[in-house]
C-alpha cells in the first residue's frame, strides 16, 4: 500500500535528497503547512529563524558563496515574499544558486483581494532563472527538484511558490528525486590555435599582467606558475581576493576604488592583459585602453563583454593557463615587472607604518593588525558594504584556508551579519567574524538576536564613524556636492548588543580592541565590538594625485599631506629605477 505524505513534507524530502542541511526564514500564516513539515523533519534539516526575511535570503546567498552548494530561504505570502528580494538580487548578480520557497494564500482565496494575497510571480520574474507557482499538490516534489536543478545549472535564483492548502494536501509518497544524477560540468580544453596566439602575444609584450576573477578560484597554483615563468604581476577582482595569499610578492591586490595603489597603477601601464574568469563591470575604466587582451572564460557570451579582446579562449581557466604555461618560453624580468613588485613593497611598508599609530579616533591599520593576528588559518569573514570593503581588501592578509563573502555587484548594505551566521552554521568549528560600518550594521543588527538564539560564537566588529563613508567620499570626490544625508547618529552598539543577549564592548584604541577580541574569543557567545573609528576617508586610488611627472605639483602636495603619504612613490618612480 502506498504511503501518504503532505505536499510540504514531500518538498522537504527533496531538499534532504539534495544534501541541504538547513534553511532560513520567518514563519507566516500562509507558510503554516511548510512549517509543519519543517517540524516533522527537524532531525534531518535544521531551521534557522532569522529576524527578517532579507537576512534569510542574504544568508542563503552567503551559503552558496562560501560552500558552492545551493542556499535555501523562505518567506510568507505578501510582505514575507517581498522582503526576500534584496538577498535574492545579491545571489542573482553574483551568480550563485539559491532556492526561495514562497508561500501563497490558499488556492480558493487567490486572485480574490484576500488578506496578504498578491500576484507574487511577477515580482520574482527579473530576479529568478526559474519562477513557478504550484497548481497541484502532486506536482510539488517534482517542481522542487526542477527548481534546484535550474538554480545550479543557471547559477541563479529559483523561486517555488506554494499555496497554503497544497502544502497540507496528502499525496502519494513515491517521488524519487534527481539529486544523484547531478554532475559538476566538465569544462572544455582550450583551442590549440588560441593557445598559440596567446603565447605569441605574451612573448612580444613589454609589460604583461594577469587580471583574474572568481573563474580562477581553482587555479591558484597555475596562476603563480604563469606569473613566474612570464614575469607577469597579478591583479584580481575584488571578489577574487583570497585565491592567492595576499603575501605572494607578485600579487598586487585588486584594482578599482577599493583597491590597493599598486593594483591600480599597473593597470594603466600594461600593454597586455591575460584576463581570466573575470566579469567586473568597472573593468572598462581600469586599464590602458591600448593594451591587448587575452580573455579566458567558460561562457562565450562574456568574451569581449567588458572590453574588446584580441584572443578569445572558451575554456576551463586551469586548463587554459596550463596550456599557455606549457607552450610558452620563460621570459626575463622586465622593468615593468620589477617596478610592480617594488611598488607593492612600498605600499605595504606605508600601510605598516600606521599599525601602532596613536592617532585618535583610531585608524584602520591598528585594528586590522589585531585581526590579522587573531584570525586563524581557517577564519571566515562576513564583510559588509562600504568603506569596510576598502579596508578589508587592503589590510586583511588572507592566507591558509580562510574564507570570506560580501555582496559584490549588487553591493547591498547589511550583508555582514547574515553572512557571518551562514559562515558559523556551515563551519561551526571555525572562528567567524563579521565586519561592518555603523551604517550597514544598523540595517540588520537585529540578527544579533539570531546569533544569540542559536548560540553562534561570532565576533561582530562595527566601525563607528558616524557617516555613510563610501557615499560621503562619492559626494566629495566624484560629484563635488555638499554632503547630504550621510551623517549618522552616534550609537552605543555595545549596549544594543547587550540588550539582545550578546557580549558588548566599546573600544577606542588598538589596545582596547585587542583586549575585547581576547575576551570574546574565550567565550562561546556572540560578541559585538563597537570601534569608535576615524572619520577620515581611506586613501583614494580612484582620484590619486601623486605623480608630479604628469600631475600638478601643488595638487600632489595637497594630496600627499591629506593622506600622510609622504613615503609613497608613484609607479613611474619605480619604473625609472628598474630601467637604470
Coordinates of C-alpha atoms in Angstrom, one line a residue, residues 20-530:
X20 CA 20.5 20.6 2.1
X21 CA 21.1 20.7 5.8
X22 CA 19.4 23.9 6.8
X23 CA 17.2 26.7 5.6
X24 CA 16.5 30.3 6.7
X25 CA 13.2 32.1 7.1
X26 CA 10.5 33.6 9.3
X27 CA 7.0 32.0 9.6
X28 CA 3.8 33.5 8.5
X29 CA 0.2 32.1 8.5
X30 CA 0.4 31.3 4.8
X31 CA 3.5 29.1 5.5
X32 CA 2.0 27.0 8.2
X33 CA 1.9 23.8 6.1
X34 CA 5.6 24.1 5.4
X35 CA 6.4 25.0 9.0
X36 CA 4.6 21.8 10.0
X37 CA 6.8 19.8 7.6
X38 CA 9.9 21.5 9.0
X39 CA 8.8 20.4 12.4
X40 CA 8.2 16.9 11.2
X41 CA 11.6 16.6 9.7
X42 CA 13.6 18.7 12.2
X43 CA 16.0 15.8 12.9
X44 CA 17.1 15.9 9.2
X45 CA 17.0 19.6 8.2
X46 CA 17.8 22.5 10.5
X47 CA 15.5 25.5 10.5
X48 CA 17.2 28.8 11.4
X49 CA 14.7 31.5 12.4
X50 CA 16.0 34.9 11.2
X51 CA 14.6 38.2 12.4
X52 CA 14.0 39.5 8.9
X53 CA 13.4 37.6 5.6
X54 CA 16.0 39.8 3.9
X55 CA 18.6 38.4 6.3
X56 CA 17.5 34.8 5.5
X57 CA 17.9 35.4 1.8
X58 CA 21.3 37.0 2.3
X59 CA 22.4 34.1 4.5
X60 CA 21.2 31.7 1.8
X61 CA 23.3 33.6 -0.8
X62 CA 26.3 33.5 1.5
X63 CA 25.8 29.7 1.9
X64 CA 26.3 29.4 -1.8
X65 CA 29.2 31.8 -2.0
X66 CA 31.1 30.1 0.9
X67 CA 30.3 26.4 0.1
X68 CA 29.4 26.3 -3.6
X69 CA 26.2 24.5 -2.6
X70 CA 22.7 25.8 -3.0
X71 CA 21.3 28.0 -0.2
X72 CA 17.6 27.9 0.8
X73 CA 15.4 30.5 2.3
X74 CA 11.6 31.1 2.5
X75 CA 9.1 33.8 3.0
X76 CA 5.3 34.0 3.7
X77 CA 2.8 35.5 1.3
X78 CA 2.9 39.2 0.7
X79 CA 5.3 41.0 3.0
X80 CA 7.5 38.0 3.7
X81 CA 7.9 37.3 -0.1
X82 CA 8.8 40.9 -0.8
X83 CA 11.3 41.1 2.0
X84 CA 13.3 38.3 0.3
X85 CA 14.2 40.3 -2.8
X86 CA 17.3 42.1 -1.6
X87 CA 19.1 38.9 -0.7
X88 CA 17.8 37.2 -3.9
X89 CA 19.2 40.0 -6.1
X90 CA 22.5 39.6 -4.4
X91 CA 22.5 35.9 -5.4
X92 CA 21.5 36.8 -8.9
X93 CA 24.1 39.5 -9.5
X94 CA 26.9 37.4 -8.1
X95 CA 25.7 34.3 -9.9
X96 CA 25.2 31.8 -7.1
X97 CA 22.4 29.1 -6.7
X98 CA 19.6 29.9 -4.2
X99 CA 16.2 28.4 -3.8
X100 CA 13.5 30.6 -2.4
X101 CA 10.3 28.9 -1.2
X102 CA 7.5 31.4 -1.2
X103 CA 4.1 30.9 0.5
X104 CA 0.8 31.9 -1.2
X105 CA -2.7 32.1 0.2
X106 CA -4.9 29.1 -0.3
X107 CA -6.0 28.5 -3.9
X108 CA -9.6 29.2 -3.0
X109 CA -8.6 32.7 -1.9
X110 CA -6.1 33.5 -4.7
X111 CA -7.0 36.4 -7.0
X112 CA -9.8 37.5 -4.7
X113 CA -8.4 40.5 -2.8
X114 CA -7.8 38.3 0.2
X115 CA -5.6 39.1 3.2
X116 CA -1.9 39.4 2.2
X117 CA -2.8 38.0 -1.2
X118 CA -0.9 39.3 -4.2
X119 CA 0.3 38.1 -7.6
X120 CA 3.7 37.0 -6.5
X121 CA 5.2 35.5 -9.6
X122 CA 5.7 38.9 -11.5
X123 CA 7.8 40.4 -8.6
X124 CA 10.3 37.5 -9.0
X125 CA 10.4 37.4 -12.8
X126 CA 13.5 39.6 -13.0
X127 CA 15.5 38.1 -10.2
X128 CA 14.8 34.4 -10.9
X129 CA 16.2 31.9 -13.5
X130 CA 13.1 29.7 -12.7
X131 CA 9.9 31.1 -11.2
X132 CA 6.8 28.9 -10.9
X133 CA 3.7 28.6 -8.7
X134 CA 2.4 25.1 -7.9
X135 CA -1.0 24.2 -9.3
X136 CA -1.4 20.8 -7.6
X137 CA 0.0 19.2 -4.5
X138 CA 1.2 16.2 -6.6
X139 CA 3.5 18.5 -8.6
X140 CA 5.3 19.9 -5.5
X141 CA 8.2 17.4 -5.2
X142 CA 8.9 17.4 -8.9
X143 CA 8.8 21.2 -9.0
X144 CA 11.2 21.4 -6.1
X145 CA 13.6 19.0 -7.8
X146 CA 13.4 21.1 -11.0
X147 CA 13.9 24.3 -9.1
X148 CA 17.1 23.1 -7.6
X149 CA 18.4 21.8 -10.9
X150 CA 17.7 25.1 -12.6
X151 CA 19.4 27.1 -9.9
X152 CA 22.5 25.0 -10.2
X153 CA 22.5 24.9 -14.0
X154 CA 22.0 28.6 -14.4
X155 CA 23.8 29.8 -11.3
X156 CA 21.0 31.8 -10.0
X157 CA 17.7 32.1 -8.1
X158 CA 14.9 29.6 -8.4
X159 CA 11.5 30.6 -6.8
X160 CA 8.9 28.0 -5.9
X161 CA 5.5 29.4 -4.7
X162 CA 3.3 27.1 -2.7
X163 CA -0.4 27.9 -2.0
X164 CA -1.1 27.1 1.7
X165 CA -3.7 24.4 1.0
X166 CA -1.4 22.5 -1.4
X167 CA 1.2 22.2 1.3
X168 CA -1.4 20.5 3.6
X169 CA -2.8 18.2 0.9
X170 CA -1.9 14.5 1.1
X171 CA -0.1 12.9 -1.9
X172 CA 1.5 9.6 -2.6
X173 CA 5.0 9.3 -1.2
X174 CA 6.5 7.9 -4.3
X175 CA 8.6 10.6 -5.9
X176 CA 12.3 9.9 -6.4
X177 CA 14.4 13.0 -6.8
X178 CA 17.2 13.5 -9.4
X179 CA 19.8 14.5 -6.8
X180 CA 22.0 11.6 -7.6
X181 CA 22.2 12.5 -11.2
X182 CA 23.6 15.9 -10.6
X183 CA 27.1 16.3 -12.1
X184 CA 29.6 19.1 -12.0
X185 CA 30.2 20.3 -15.5
X186 CA 33.5 19.3 -17.2
X187 CA 34.7 22.5 -18.9
X188 CA 36.5 22.4 -22.3
X189 CA 40.1 22.3 -23.2
X190 CA 41.4 25.5 -25.0
X191 CA 41.6 25.6 -28.7
X192 CA 45.3 25.0 -29.7
X193 CA 45.2 27.9 -32.2
X194 CA 44.1 30.3 -29.4
X195 CA 46.9 29.0 -27.2
X196 CA 49.4 29.6 -29.9
X197 CA 48.1 33.2 -30.4
X198 CA 48.2 33.9 -26.7
X199 CA 51.7 32.7 -26.3
X200 CA 52.8 34.9 -29.2
X201 CA 51.3 38.0 -27.6
X202 CA 52.9 37.2 -24.3
X203 CA 56.3 36.8 -25.9
X204 CA 56.1 40.2 -27.6
X205 CA 54.7 42.1 -24.7
X206 CA 56.9 44.6 -22.8
X207 CA 54.6 45.0 -19.8
X208 CA 52.2 42.0 -19.5
X209 CA 49.9 41.4 -16.5
X210 CA 47.3 38.9 -15.3
X211 CA 43.8 40.0 -14.3
X212 CA 41.8 37.2 -12.7
X213 CA 38.4 36.8 -11.1
X214 CA 36.4 34.1 -9.4
X215 CA 36.6 32.0 -12.6
X216 CA 40.2 31.2 -11.5
X217 CA 39.2 30.1 -8.0
X218 CA 40.7 26.6 -8.6
X219 CA 43.7 27.8 -10.5
X220 CA 45.9 29.3 -7.8
X221 CA 49.0 27.1 -8.4
X222 CA 49.0 27.6 -12.2
X223 CA 48.3 31.3 -11.8
X224 CA 51.6 31.6 -9.8
X225 CA 53.5 29.4 -12.3
X226 CA 52.3 31.6 -15.3
X227 CA 53.2 34.7 -13.4
X228 CA 56.7 33.4 -12.5
X229 CA 57.5 32.0 -15.9
X230 CA 56.4 35.0 -18.0
X231 CA 57.1 37.6 -15.3
X232 CA 53.6 39.0 -15.1
X233 CA 52.3 40.7 -12.0
X234 CA 48.9 39.6 -10.8
X235 CA 45.8 41.7 -10.1
X236 CA 42.4 40.3 -9.1
X237 CA 38.8 41.4 -9.0
X238 CA 37.6 42.4 -5.5
X239 CA 35.7 39.1 -5.0
X240 CA 38.8 37.0 -6.1
X241 CA 40.7 38.1 -3.0
X242 CA 41.9 35.0 -1.2
X243 CA 42.5 32.9 -4.2
X244 CA 46.2 33.8 -3.8
X245 CA 47.6 34.6 -0.4
X246 CA 48.0 38.4 0.0
X247 CA 51.7 37.9 0.9
X248 CA 52.5 36.5 -2.5
X249 CA 55.1 39.0 -3.9
X250 CA 53.7 39.3 -7.4
X251 CA 50.0 39.6 -6.3
X252 CA 49.2 43.3 -6.1
X253 CA 45.6 43.0 -4.8
X254 CA 42.6 44.2 -6.7
X255 CA 42.0 47.2 -8.8
X256 CA 39.4 50.0 -8.8
X257 CA 38.1 52.2 -6.0
X258 CA 38.5 49.7 -3.2
X259 CA 41.9 48.5 -4.4
X260 CA 45.5 48.9 -3.4
X261 CA 47.6 51.6 -5.1
X262 CA 49.9 49.2 -7.0
X263 CA 47.0 47.2 -8.3
X264 CA 45.5 50.3 -9.8
X265 CA 48.8 51.7 -11.2
X266 CA 49.9 48.7 -13.2
X267 CA 46.6 48.6 -15.0
X268 CA 47.3 51.9 -16.6
X269 CA 50.8 50.9 -17.6
X270 CA 50.3 47.5 -19.0
X271 CA 50.4 46.6 -22.7
X272 CA 48.9 43.1 -22.4
X273 CA 46.3 41.7 -20.1
X274 CA 45.7 37.9 -19.5
X275 CA 42.1 38.2 -18.5
X276 CA 41.0 35.1 -16.6
X277 CA 37.4 34.3 -15.4
X278 CA 36.6 37.9 -14.7
X279 CA 33.3 39.9 -15.3
X280 CA 33.8 43.1 -13.4
X281 CA 31.6 46.0 -14.7
X282 CA 34.1 48.7 -13.8
X283 CA 36.9 47.0 -15.8
X284 CA 36.3 49.3 -18.8
X285 CA 37.7 52.2 -16.7
X286 CA 40.7 50.4 -15.1
X287 CA 43.2 49.6 -17.8
X288 CA 45.3 51.2 -20.5
X289 CA 42.9 51.4 -23.4
X290 CA 45.6 50.4 -25.9
X291 CA 46.5 47.2 -24.1
X292 CA 45.9 44.0 -25.9
X293 CA 43.7 41.3 -24.1
X294 CA 43.8 37.5 -24.0
X295 CA 40.5 36.5 -22.4
X296 CA 39.7 33.1 -20.8
X297 CA 36.2 32.2 -19.8
X298 CA 33.8 29.3 -19.8
X299 CA 30.9 31.4 -21.0
X300 CA 31.3 32.6 -24.6
X301 CA 28.9 35.5 -24.1
X302 CA 31.4 37.1 -21.6
X303 CA 34.2 37.2 -24.2
X304 CA 34.6 40.9 -25.1
X305 CA 31.8 41.9 -22.8
X306 CA 33.7 44.3 -20.7
X307 CA 36.3 45.4 -23.4
X308 CA 37.5 44.3 -26.8
X309 CA 39.8 41.3 -26.7
X310 CA 42.4 40.1 -29.2
X311 CA 42.4 36.4 -28.3
X312 CA 39.3 34.6 -27.0
X313 CA 39.6 31.3 -25.2
X314 CA 36.4 29.4 -24.3
X315 CA 37.9 27.0 -21.8
X316 CA 38.4 26.0 -18.2
X317 CA 40.8 28.5 -16.6
X318 CA 43.1 26.0 -15.1
X319 CA 43.4 24.0 -18.4
X320 CA 43.9 27.2 -20.5
X321 CA 46.6 28.6 -18.2
X322 CA 48.4 25.2 -18.1
X323 CA 48.3 25.1 -21.9
X324 CA 49.8 28.6 -22.1
X325 CA 52.4 27.7 -19.5
X326 CA 53.5 24.6 -21.4
X327 CA 53.6 26.3 -24.8
X328 CA 55.5 29.4 -23.9
X329 CA 59.2 30.2 -23.2
X330 CA 60.3 31.7 -20.0
X331 CA 60.8 35.5 -20.0
X332 CA 63.4 37.5 -18.1
X333 CA 62.1 40.1 -15.6
X334 CA 61.1 43.3 -17.3
X335 CA 61.4 46.8 -15.8
X336 CA 57.5 46.8 -15.6
X337 CA 57.6 43.5 -13.6
X338 CA 60.3 44.7 -11.2
X339 CA 58.6 48.1 -10.7
X340 CA 55.3 46.4 -9.9
X341 CA 56.9 44.3 -7.1
X342 CA 58.7 47.3 -5.8
X343 CA 55.5 49.4 -5.8
X344 CA 53.8 46.7 -3.7
X345 CA 56.7 46.7 -1.2
X346 CA 56.4 50.5 -0.9
X347 CA 52.7 50.4 -0.4
X348 CA 52.8 47.7 2.2
X349 CA 55.6 49.5 4.1
X350 CA 53.5 52.6 4.1
X351 CA 50.4 50.8 5.4
X352 CA 52.5 49.0 8.1
X353 CA 53.9 52.4 9.3
X354 CA 50.4 53.1 10.8
X355 CA 50.0 49.7 12.6
X356 CA 50.8 51.2 16.0
X357 CA 49.5 54.7 15.3
X358 CA 48.2 56.5 18.4
X359 CA 46.1 58.8 16.2
X360 CA 42.6 59.3 17.6
X361 CA 40.0 58.4 16.7
X362 CA 41.7 55.1 15.8
X363 CA 42.8 54.5 12.2
X364 CA 42.0 51.2 10.4
X365 CA 45.6 49.8 10.3
X366 CA 45.9 49.1 14.1
X367 CA 42.5 47.4 14.2
X368 CA 43.3 45.2 11.2
X369 CA 46.7 44.4 12.6
X370 CA 44.9 42.9 15.6
X371 CA 42.5 41.0 13.3
X372 CA 45.4 39.6 11.2
X373 CA 47.0 38.1 14.3
X374 CA 43.7 37.0 16.0
X375 CA 42.2 35.2 13.0
X376 CA 43.2 31.6 12.5
X377 CA 44.2 30.0 9.2
X378 CA 40.6 28.8 8.9
X379 CA 38.8 32.0 9.8
X380 CA 35.7 33.0 7.9
X381 CA 34.7 36.6 7.4
X382 CA 31.3 38.2 6.6
X383 CA 32.1 41.5 5.0
X384 CA 29.6 44.3 4.8
X385 CA 29.4 47.0 2.1
X386 CA 31.0 50.4 2.4
X387 CA 34.4 51.7 3.4
X388 CA 34.8 48.4 5.2
X389 CA 35.3 46.8 1.8
X390 CA 38.2 49.1 1.1
X391 CA 39.9 48.4 4.5
X392 CA 39.3 44.7 4.2
X393 CA 40.7 44.5 0.7
X394 CA 43.9 46.4 1.6
X395 CA 44.6 45.4 5.2
X396 CA 43.3 41.9 5.8
X397 CA 46.0 39.4 4.9
X398 CA 44.2 36.4 3.6
X399 CA 46.1 33.1 3.9
X400 CA 45.7 29.4 4.6
X401 CA 42.2 28.1 4.2
X402 CA 40.5 31.4 5.2
X403 CA 37.1 32.2 3.5
X404 CA 35.1 35.3 3.1
X405 CA 31.9 36.6 1.4
X406 CA 30.5 40.0 0.6
X407 CA 27.8 41.4 -1.7
X408 CA 29.7 42.0 -4.9
X409 CA 28.0 43.6 -7.9
X410 CA 24.7 44.2 -6.1
X411 CA 26.5 45.7 -3.1
X412 CA 23.7 45.6 -0.5
X413 CA 24.4 47.1 2.8
X414 CA 23.5 44.8 5.7
X415 CA 25.3 41.7 4.2
X416 CA 27.8 41.2 7.0
X417 CA 25.8 39.8 9.9
X418 CA 23.7 37.3 7.9
X419 CA 26.8 36.2 6.1
X420 CA 28.5 35.5 9.4
X421 CA 25.5 33.5 10.5
X422 CA 25.9 31.4 7.3
X423 CA 29.6 31.0 8.0
X424 CA 29.1 29.7 11.5
X425 CA 26.3 27.4 10.5
X426 CA 28.3 25.9 7.7
X427 CA 31.7 25.9 9.6
X428 CA 30.8 25.6 13.3
X429 CA 34.4 24.7 14.3
X430 CA 35.9 27.8 12.6
X431 CA 36.4 31.3 14.0
X432 CA 33.9 33.7 12.4
X433 CA 34.0 37.5 12.2
X434 CA 31.5 40.0 10.7
X435 CA 32.9 43.4 9.8
X436 CA 30.5 46.3 9.2
X437 CA 30.3 50.0 9.2
X438 CA 27.8 51.6 11.5
X439 CA 25.5 52.4 8.6
X440 CA 25.4 48.8 7.4
X441 CA 25.2 47.4 10.9
X442 CA 22.2 49.4 11.6
X443 CA 20.2 47.8 8.8
X444 CA 20.2 44.2 10.0
X445 CA 21.6 44.4 13.5
X446 CA 18.6 42.5 14.8
X447 CA 20.3 39.4 13.5
X448 CA 22.5 39.5 16.6
X449 CA 19.3 38.0 18.2
X450 CA 19.6 35.1 15.8
X451 CA 23.2 34.6 16.7
X452 CA 22.2 34.6 20.4
X453 CA 19.2 32.3 19.9
X454 CA 21.4 29.6 18.2
X455 CA 24.5 30.1 20.4
X456 CA 26.6 31.2 17.4
X457 CA 30.1 32.3 18.6
X458 CA 30.7 35.2 16.2
X459 CA 32.8 38.3 16.7
X460 CA 31.0 41.2 15.1
X461 CA 33.1 44.3 14.6
X462 CA 31.3 47.6 14.0
X463 CA 33.4 50.5 12.6
X464 CA 31.5 53.5 14.0
X465 CA 32.5 56.7 12.2
X466 CA 29.0 58.3 12.2
X467 CA 28.8 58.6 8.4
X468 CA 28.0 56.6 5.3
X469 CA 31.6 56.8 4.4
X470 CA 31.5 55.4 0.9
X471 CA 28.8 57.8 -0.1
X472 CA 30.5 60.7 1.6
X473 CA 33.6 60.0 -0.5
X474 CA 31.5 59.9 -3.7
X475 CA 29.8 63.2 -2.9
X476 CA 33.1 64.8 -2.0
X477 CA 35.4 63.4 -4.7
X478 CA 33.1 62.4 -7.6
X479 CA 30.2 64.9 -7.7
X480 CA 31.8 67.7 -5.6
X481 CA 28.5 68.4 -3.9
X482 CA 27.6 69.5 -0.3
X483 CA 27.4 66.4 2.0
X484 CA 23.8 65.4 2.1
X485 CA 22.1 62.6 4.0
X486 CA 25.3 60.8 5.0
X487 CA 25.5 61.7 8.7
X488 CA 24.6 59.0 11.3
X489 CA 23.8 59.4 15.0
X490 CA 26.4 58.3 17.5
X491 CA 25.1 54.9 18.8
X492 CA 26.2 52.7 21.7
X493 CA 26.2 49.4 19.7
X494 CA 27.7 47.6 22.7
X495 CA 24.7 48.4 24.8
X496 CA 22.4 47.4 22.0
X497 CA 24.2 44.1 21.7
X498 CA 23.9 43.5 25.5
X499 CA 20.2 44.2 25.3
X500 CA 19.9 41.4 22.7
X501 CA 21.8 39.0 24.9
X502 CA 25.3 39.2 23.3
X503 CA 28.5 40.5 24.8
X504 CA 29.2 44.1 24.0
X505 CA 32.5 46.1 24.0
X506 CA 33.1 49.8 23.2
X507 CA 36.7 50.4 22.2
X508 CA 38.8 53.5 21.2
X509 CA 42.3 52.2 20.8
X510 CA 44.3 49.3 19.4
X511 CA 44.9 48.0 23.0
X512 CA 41.3 48.1 23.9
X513 CA 40.3 46.3 20.7
X514 CA 43.0 43.6 21.4
X515 CA 41.6 43.1 24.9
X516 CA 38.0 42.9 23.6
X517 CA 38.9 40.3 20.9
X518 CA 40.8 38.3 23.5
X519 CA 37.8 38.3 25.9
X520 CA 35.4 37.5 23.1
X521 CA 37.4 34.5 22.0
X522 CA 37.3 33.0 25.4
X523 CA 33.5 32.7 25.4
X524 CA 31.0 30.7 23.4
X525 CA 28.7 33.7 23.0
X526 CA 28.3 36.2 20.1
X527 CA 30.1 39.5 20.7
X528 CA 29.8 43.0 19.3
X529 CA 32.8 45.2 19.4
X530 CA 32.0 48.8 18.7

